Coordinates of N, CA and C in Angstrom, one line a residue:
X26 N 124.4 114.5 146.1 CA 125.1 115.4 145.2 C 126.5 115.5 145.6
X27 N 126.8 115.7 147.0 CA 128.0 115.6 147.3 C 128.9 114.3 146.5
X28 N 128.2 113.7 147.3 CA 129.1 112.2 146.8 C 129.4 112.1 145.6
X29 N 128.3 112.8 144.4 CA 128.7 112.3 143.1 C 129.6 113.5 142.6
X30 N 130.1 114.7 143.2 CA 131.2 116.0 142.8 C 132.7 114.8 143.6
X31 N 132.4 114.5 144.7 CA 133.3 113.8 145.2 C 133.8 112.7 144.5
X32 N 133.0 112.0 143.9 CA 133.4 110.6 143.1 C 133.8 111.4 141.8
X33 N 133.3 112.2 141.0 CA 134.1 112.8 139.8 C 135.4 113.2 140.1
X34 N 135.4 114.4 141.5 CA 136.8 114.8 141.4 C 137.8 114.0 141.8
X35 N 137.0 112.8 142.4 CA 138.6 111.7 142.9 C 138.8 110.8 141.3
X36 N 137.4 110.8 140.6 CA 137.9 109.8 139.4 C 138.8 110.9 138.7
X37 N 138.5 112.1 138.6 CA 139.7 113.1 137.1 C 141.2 112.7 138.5
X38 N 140.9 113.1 140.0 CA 142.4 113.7 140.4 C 143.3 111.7 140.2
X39 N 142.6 110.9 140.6 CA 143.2 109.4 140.2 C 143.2 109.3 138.6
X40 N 142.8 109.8 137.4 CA 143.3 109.7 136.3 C 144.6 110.5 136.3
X41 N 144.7 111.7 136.3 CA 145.7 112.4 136.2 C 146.8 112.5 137.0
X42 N 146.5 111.7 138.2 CA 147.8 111.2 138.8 C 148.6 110.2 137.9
X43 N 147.6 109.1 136.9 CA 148.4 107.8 136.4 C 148.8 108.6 135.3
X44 N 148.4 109.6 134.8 CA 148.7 110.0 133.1 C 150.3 110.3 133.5
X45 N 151.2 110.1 133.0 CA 152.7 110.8 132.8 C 152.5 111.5 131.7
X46 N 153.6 112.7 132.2 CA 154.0 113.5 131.4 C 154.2 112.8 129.4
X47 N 153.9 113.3 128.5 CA 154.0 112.8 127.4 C 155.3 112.9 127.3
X48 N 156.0 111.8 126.2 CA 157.2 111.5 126.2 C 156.9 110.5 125.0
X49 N 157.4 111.0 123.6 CA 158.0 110.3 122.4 C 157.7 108.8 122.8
X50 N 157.3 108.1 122.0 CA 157.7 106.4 122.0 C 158.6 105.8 121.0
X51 N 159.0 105.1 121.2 CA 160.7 104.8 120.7 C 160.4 104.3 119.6
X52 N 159.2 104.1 119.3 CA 158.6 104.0 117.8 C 158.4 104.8 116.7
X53 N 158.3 106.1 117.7 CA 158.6 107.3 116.5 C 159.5 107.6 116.0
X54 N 160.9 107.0 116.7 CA 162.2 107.3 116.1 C 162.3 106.1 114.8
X55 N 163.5 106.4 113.9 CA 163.6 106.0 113.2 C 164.7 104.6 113.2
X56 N 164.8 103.7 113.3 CA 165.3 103.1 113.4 C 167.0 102.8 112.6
X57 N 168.0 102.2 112.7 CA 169.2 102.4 111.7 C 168.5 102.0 110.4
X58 N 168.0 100.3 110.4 CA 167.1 100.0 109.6 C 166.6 101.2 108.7
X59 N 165.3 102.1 108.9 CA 164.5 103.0 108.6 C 165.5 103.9 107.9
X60 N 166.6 104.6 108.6 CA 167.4 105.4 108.5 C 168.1 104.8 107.0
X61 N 168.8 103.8 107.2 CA 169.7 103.3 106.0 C 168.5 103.3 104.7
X62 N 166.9 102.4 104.9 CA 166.1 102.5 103.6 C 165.9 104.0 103.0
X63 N 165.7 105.0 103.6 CA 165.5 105.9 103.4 C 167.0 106.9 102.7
X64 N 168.1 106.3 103.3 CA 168.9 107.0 102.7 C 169.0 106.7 101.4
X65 N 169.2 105.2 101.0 CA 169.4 104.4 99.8 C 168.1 105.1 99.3
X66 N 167.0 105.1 99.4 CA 165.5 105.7 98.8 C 166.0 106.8 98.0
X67 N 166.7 107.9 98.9 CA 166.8 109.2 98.3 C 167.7 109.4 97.3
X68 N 169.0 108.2 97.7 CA 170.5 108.1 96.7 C 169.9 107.7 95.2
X69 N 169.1 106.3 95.4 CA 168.3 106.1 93.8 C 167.3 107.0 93.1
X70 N 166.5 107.7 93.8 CA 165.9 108.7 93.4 C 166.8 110.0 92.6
X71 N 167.9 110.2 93.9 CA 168.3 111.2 92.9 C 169.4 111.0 91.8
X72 N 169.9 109.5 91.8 CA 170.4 109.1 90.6 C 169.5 109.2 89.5
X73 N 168.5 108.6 89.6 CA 167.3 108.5 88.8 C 166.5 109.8 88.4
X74 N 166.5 110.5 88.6 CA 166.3 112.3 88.4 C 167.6 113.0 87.7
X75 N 168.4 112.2 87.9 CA 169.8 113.1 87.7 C 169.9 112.6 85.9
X76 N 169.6 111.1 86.1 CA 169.7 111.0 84.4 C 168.5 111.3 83.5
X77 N 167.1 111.3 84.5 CA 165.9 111.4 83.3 C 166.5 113.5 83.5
X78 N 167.2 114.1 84.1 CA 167.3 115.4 83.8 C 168.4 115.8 82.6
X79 N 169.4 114.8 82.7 CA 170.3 114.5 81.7 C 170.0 114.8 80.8
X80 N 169.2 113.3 80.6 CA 168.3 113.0 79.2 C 167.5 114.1 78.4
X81 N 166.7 114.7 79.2 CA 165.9 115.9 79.1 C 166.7 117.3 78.0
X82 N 168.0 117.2 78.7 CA 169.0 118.4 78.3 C 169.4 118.0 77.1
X83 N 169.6 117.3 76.6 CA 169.9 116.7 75.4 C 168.9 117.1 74.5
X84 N 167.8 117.3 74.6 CA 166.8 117.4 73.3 C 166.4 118.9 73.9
X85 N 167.4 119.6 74.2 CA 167.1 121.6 74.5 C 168.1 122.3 73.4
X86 N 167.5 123.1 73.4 CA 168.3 124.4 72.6 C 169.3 124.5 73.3
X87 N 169.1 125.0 74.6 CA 170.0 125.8 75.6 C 170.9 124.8 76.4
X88 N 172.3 125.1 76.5 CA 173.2 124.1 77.0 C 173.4 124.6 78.3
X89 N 173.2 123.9 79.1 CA 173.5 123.5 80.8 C 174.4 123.1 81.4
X90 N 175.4 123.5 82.9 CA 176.5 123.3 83.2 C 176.0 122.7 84.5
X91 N 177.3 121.8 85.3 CA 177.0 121.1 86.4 C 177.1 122.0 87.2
X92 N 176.8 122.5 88.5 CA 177.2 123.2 89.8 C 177.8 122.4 90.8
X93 N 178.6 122.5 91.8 CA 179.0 121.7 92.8 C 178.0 121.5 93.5
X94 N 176.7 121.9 93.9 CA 175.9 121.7 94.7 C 175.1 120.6 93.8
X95 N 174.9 120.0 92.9 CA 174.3 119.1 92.4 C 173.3 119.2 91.7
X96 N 173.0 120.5 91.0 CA 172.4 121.2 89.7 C 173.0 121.8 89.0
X97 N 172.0 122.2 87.6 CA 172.5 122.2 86.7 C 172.7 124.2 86.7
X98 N 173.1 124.8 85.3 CA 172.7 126.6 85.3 C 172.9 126.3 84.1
X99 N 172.3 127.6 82.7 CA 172.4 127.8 82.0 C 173.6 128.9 81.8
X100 N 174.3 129.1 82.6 CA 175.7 129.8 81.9 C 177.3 129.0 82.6
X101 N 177.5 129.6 81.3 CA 179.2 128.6 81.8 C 180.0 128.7 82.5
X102 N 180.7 128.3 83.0 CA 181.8 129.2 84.1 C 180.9 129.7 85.2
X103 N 179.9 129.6 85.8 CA 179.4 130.2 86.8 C 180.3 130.3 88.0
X104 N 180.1 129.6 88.3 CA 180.8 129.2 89.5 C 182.3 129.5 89.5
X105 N 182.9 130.3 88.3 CA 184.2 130.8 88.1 C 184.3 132.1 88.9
X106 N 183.0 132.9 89.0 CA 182.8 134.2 88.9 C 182.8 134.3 90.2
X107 N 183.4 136.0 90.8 CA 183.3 136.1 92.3 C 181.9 135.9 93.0
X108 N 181.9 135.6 94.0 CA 180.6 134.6 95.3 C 180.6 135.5 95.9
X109 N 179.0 136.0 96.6 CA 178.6 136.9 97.4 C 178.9 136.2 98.5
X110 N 179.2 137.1 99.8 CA 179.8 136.4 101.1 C 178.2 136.2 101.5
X111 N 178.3 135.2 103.2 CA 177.2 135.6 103.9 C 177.5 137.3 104.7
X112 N 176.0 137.5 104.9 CA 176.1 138.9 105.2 C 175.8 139.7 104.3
X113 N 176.3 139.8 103.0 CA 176.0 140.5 101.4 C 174.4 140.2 101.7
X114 N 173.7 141.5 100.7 CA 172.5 141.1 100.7 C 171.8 141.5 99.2
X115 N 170.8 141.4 99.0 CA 170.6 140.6 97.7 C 168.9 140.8 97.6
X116 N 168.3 141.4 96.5 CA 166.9 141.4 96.0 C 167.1 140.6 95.1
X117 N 166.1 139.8 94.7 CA 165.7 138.3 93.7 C 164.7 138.0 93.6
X118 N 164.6 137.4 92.2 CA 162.9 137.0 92.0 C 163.2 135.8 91.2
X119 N 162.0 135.0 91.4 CA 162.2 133.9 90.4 C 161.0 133.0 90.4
X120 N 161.0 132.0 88.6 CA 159.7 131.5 88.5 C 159.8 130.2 88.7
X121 N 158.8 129.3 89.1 CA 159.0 127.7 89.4 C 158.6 127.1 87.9
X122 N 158.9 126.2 87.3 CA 158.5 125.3 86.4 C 158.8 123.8 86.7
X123 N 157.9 123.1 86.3 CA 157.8 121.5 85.9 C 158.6 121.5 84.6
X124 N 159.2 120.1 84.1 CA 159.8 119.5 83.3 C 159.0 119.5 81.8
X125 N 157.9 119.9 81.7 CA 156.9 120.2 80.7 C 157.0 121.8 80.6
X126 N 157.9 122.5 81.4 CA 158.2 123.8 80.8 C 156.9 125.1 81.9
X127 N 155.6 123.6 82.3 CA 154.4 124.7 82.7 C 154.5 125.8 84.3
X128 N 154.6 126.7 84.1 CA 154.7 127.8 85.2 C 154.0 127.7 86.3
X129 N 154.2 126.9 88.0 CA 153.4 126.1 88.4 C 152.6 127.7 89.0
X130 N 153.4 129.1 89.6 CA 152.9 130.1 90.1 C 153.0 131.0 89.3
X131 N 151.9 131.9 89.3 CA 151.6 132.7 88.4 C 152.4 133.9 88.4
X132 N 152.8 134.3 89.8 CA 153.2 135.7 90.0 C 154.8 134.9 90.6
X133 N 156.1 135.8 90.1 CA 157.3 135.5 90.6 C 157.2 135.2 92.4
X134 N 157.6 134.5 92.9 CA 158.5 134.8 94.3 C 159.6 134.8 94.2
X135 N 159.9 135.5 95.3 CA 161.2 136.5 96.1 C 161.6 137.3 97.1
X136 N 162.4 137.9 97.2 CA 162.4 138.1 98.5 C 163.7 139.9 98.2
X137 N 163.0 141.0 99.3 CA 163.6 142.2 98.9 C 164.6 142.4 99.9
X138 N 166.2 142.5 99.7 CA 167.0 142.8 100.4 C 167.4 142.0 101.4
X139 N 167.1 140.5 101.1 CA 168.0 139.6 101.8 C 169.3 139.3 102.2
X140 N 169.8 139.0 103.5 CA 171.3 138.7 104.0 C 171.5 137.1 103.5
X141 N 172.5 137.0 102.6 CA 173.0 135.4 102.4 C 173.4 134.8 103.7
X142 N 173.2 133.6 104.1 CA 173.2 132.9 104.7 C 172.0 132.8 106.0
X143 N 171.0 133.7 105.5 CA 169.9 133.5 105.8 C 169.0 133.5 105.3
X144 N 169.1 133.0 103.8 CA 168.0 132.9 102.9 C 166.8 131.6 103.4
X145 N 165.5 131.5 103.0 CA 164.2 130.7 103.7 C 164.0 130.0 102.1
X146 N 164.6 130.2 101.4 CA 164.9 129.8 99.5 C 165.7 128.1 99.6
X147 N 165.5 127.9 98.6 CA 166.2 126.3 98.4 C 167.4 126.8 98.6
X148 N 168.5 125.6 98.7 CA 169.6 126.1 98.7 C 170.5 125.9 97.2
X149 N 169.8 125.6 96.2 CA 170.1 125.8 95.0 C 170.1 127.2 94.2
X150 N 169.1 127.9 94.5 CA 168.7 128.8 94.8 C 169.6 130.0 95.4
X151 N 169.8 129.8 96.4 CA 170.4 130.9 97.3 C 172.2 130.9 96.5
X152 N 172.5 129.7 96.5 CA 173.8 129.2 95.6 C 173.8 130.1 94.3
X153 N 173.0 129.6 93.5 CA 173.1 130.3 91.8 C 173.0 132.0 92.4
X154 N 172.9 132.3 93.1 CA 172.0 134.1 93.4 C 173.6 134.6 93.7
X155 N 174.2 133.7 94.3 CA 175.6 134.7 95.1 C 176.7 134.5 94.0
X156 N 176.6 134.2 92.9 CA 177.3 134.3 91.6 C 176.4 135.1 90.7
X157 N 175.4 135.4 90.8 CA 174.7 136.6 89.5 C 175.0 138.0 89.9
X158 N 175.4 138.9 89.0 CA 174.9 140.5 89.5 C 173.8 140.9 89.4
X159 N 173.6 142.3 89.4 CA 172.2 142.8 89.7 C 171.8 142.7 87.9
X160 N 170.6 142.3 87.9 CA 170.0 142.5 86.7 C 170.0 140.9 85.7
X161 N 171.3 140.4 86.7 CA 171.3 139.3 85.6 C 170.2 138.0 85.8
X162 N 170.2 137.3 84.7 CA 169.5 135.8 85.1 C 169.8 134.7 84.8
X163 N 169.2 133.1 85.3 CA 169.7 132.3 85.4 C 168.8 131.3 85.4
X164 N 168.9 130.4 84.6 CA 168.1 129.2 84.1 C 168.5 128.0 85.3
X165 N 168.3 127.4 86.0 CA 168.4 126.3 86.8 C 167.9 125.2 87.0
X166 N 168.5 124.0 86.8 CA 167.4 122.5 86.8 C 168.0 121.9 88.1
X167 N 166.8 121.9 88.8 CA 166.6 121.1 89.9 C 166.6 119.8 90.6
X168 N 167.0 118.9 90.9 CA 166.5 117.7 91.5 C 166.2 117.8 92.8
X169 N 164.7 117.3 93.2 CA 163.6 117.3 94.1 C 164.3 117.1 95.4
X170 N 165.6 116.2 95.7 CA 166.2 116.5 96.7 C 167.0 117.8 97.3
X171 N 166.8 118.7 96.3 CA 167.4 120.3 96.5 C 166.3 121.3 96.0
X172 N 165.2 120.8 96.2 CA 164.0 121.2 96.0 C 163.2 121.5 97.4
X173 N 161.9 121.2 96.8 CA 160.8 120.6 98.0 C 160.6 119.4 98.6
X174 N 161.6 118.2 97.8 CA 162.2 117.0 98.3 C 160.4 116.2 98.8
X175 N 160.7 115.2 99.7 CA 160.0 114.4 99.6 C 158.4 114.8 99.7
X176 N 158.6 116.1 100.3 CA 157.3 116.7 100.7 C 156.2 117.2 100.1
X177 N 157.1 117.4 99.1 CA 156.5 119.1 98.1 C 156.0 120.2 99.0
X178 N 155.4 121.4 98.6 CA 155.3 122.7 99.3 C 154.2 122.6 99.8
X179 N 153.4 121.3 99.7 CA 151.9 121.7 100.2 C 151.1 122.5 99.3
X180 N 151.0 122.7 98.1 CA 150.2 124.0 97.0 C 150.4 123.1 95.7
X181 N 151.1 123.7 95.1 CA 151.3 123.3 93.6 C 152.9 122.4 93.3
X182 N 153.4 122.0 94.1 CA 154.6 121.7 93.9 C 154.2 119.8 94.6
X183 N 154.6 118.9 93.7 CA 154.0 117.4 94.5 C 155.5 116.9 95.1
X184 N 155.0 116.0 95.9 CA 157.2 115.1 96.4 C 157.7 114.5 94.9
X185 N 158.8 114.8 95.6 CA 159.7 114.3 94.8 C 159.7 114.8 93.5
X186 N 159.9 116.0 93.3 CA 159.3 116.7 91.6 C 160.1 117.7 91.4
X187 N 161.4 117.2 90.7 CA 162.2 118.2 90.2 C 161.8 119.3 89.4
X188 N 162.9 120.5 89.9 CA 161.8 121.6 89.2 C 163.0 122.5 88.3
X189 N 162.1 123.0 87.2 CA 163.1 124.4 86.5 C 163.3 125.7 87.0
X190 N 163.8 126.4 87.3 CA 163.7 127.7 88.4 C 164.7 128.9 87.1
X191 N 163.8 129.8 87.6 CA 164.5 131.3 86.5 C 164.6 132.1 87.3
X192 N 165.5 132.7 87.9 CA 166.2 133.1 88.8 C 166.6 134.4 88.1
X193 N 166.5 135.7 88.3 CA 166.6 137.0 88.8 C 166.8 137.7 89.6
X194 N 168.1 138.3 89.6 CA 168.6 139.6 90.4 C 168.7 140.6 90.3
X195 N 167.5 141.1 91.4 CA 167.2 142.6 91.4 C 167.9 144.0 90.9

């Protein structure tokens, strides 16, 4: 019995002498290769989102303005209007929609009395909010790379899935 406690704890203490510490394999990095396909992946995607959203706008009631951030808003001159600093803070609500108009969550998210520049929100999102006042709202069209991007949210939101956002300040 001895011998076989002895032969176990010399076989675990001789395993775990050879085991090294874990350490990444240079495989998991991404290569320039990997790095450059992926970049080009996301540039044609979001070319390709940017004109089927185009496209889309054209057959709406409601006319749409560019933002510097690379979405769209339903009012004009936004971005003319004075910008909440970081630090300013801010109650907001808002609804997600697909390009079919359908409301993917039932109940608004938001967030009560947030500091700008530490919003957990898209940054499309956080952008349109520091040009609204209190009460006002804002129609926004998304591309998936200023979204949930390749990932989606894990719930109701898929990769790569530009979204409509209605945005509300508290």
């Amino acid at each position: 019995m001895k011998r076989l406690i002895f032969t176990c704890s010399l076989a675990l203490a001789t395993a775990c002498a050879q085991h090294s510490p874990t350490q990444p394999d240079t495989d998991q990095f991404m290569t320039d290769s990997d790095l450059e396909i992926s970049k080009n992946r996301t540039k044609n995607l979001n070319t390709l989102e940017r004109t089927q959203i185009q496209d889309w706008m054209k057959s709406q009631d409601v006319k749409y303005y560019p933002m510097g951030m690379n979405y769209w808003v339903n009012i004009a001159d936004l971005d003319k209007l004075p910008r909440k600093n970081n630090g300013d803070k801010v109650s907001y609500q808002y609804d997600i929609y697909d390009f079919d108009r359908t409301k993917l969550y039932q109940n608004p998210l938001g967030n009560d009395n947030v500091e700008f520049g530490h919003f957990k929100e898209m940054d499309a999102v956080e952008d349109v909010i520091r040009y609204l006042r209190k009460g006002q709202e804002a129609e926004i069209l998304v591309p998936s790379v200023l979204a949930y991007g390749t990932y989606g949210d894990g719930k109701k939101i898929s990769n790569d899935m530009p979204l409509i956002i209605k945005v509300k300040v508290l």
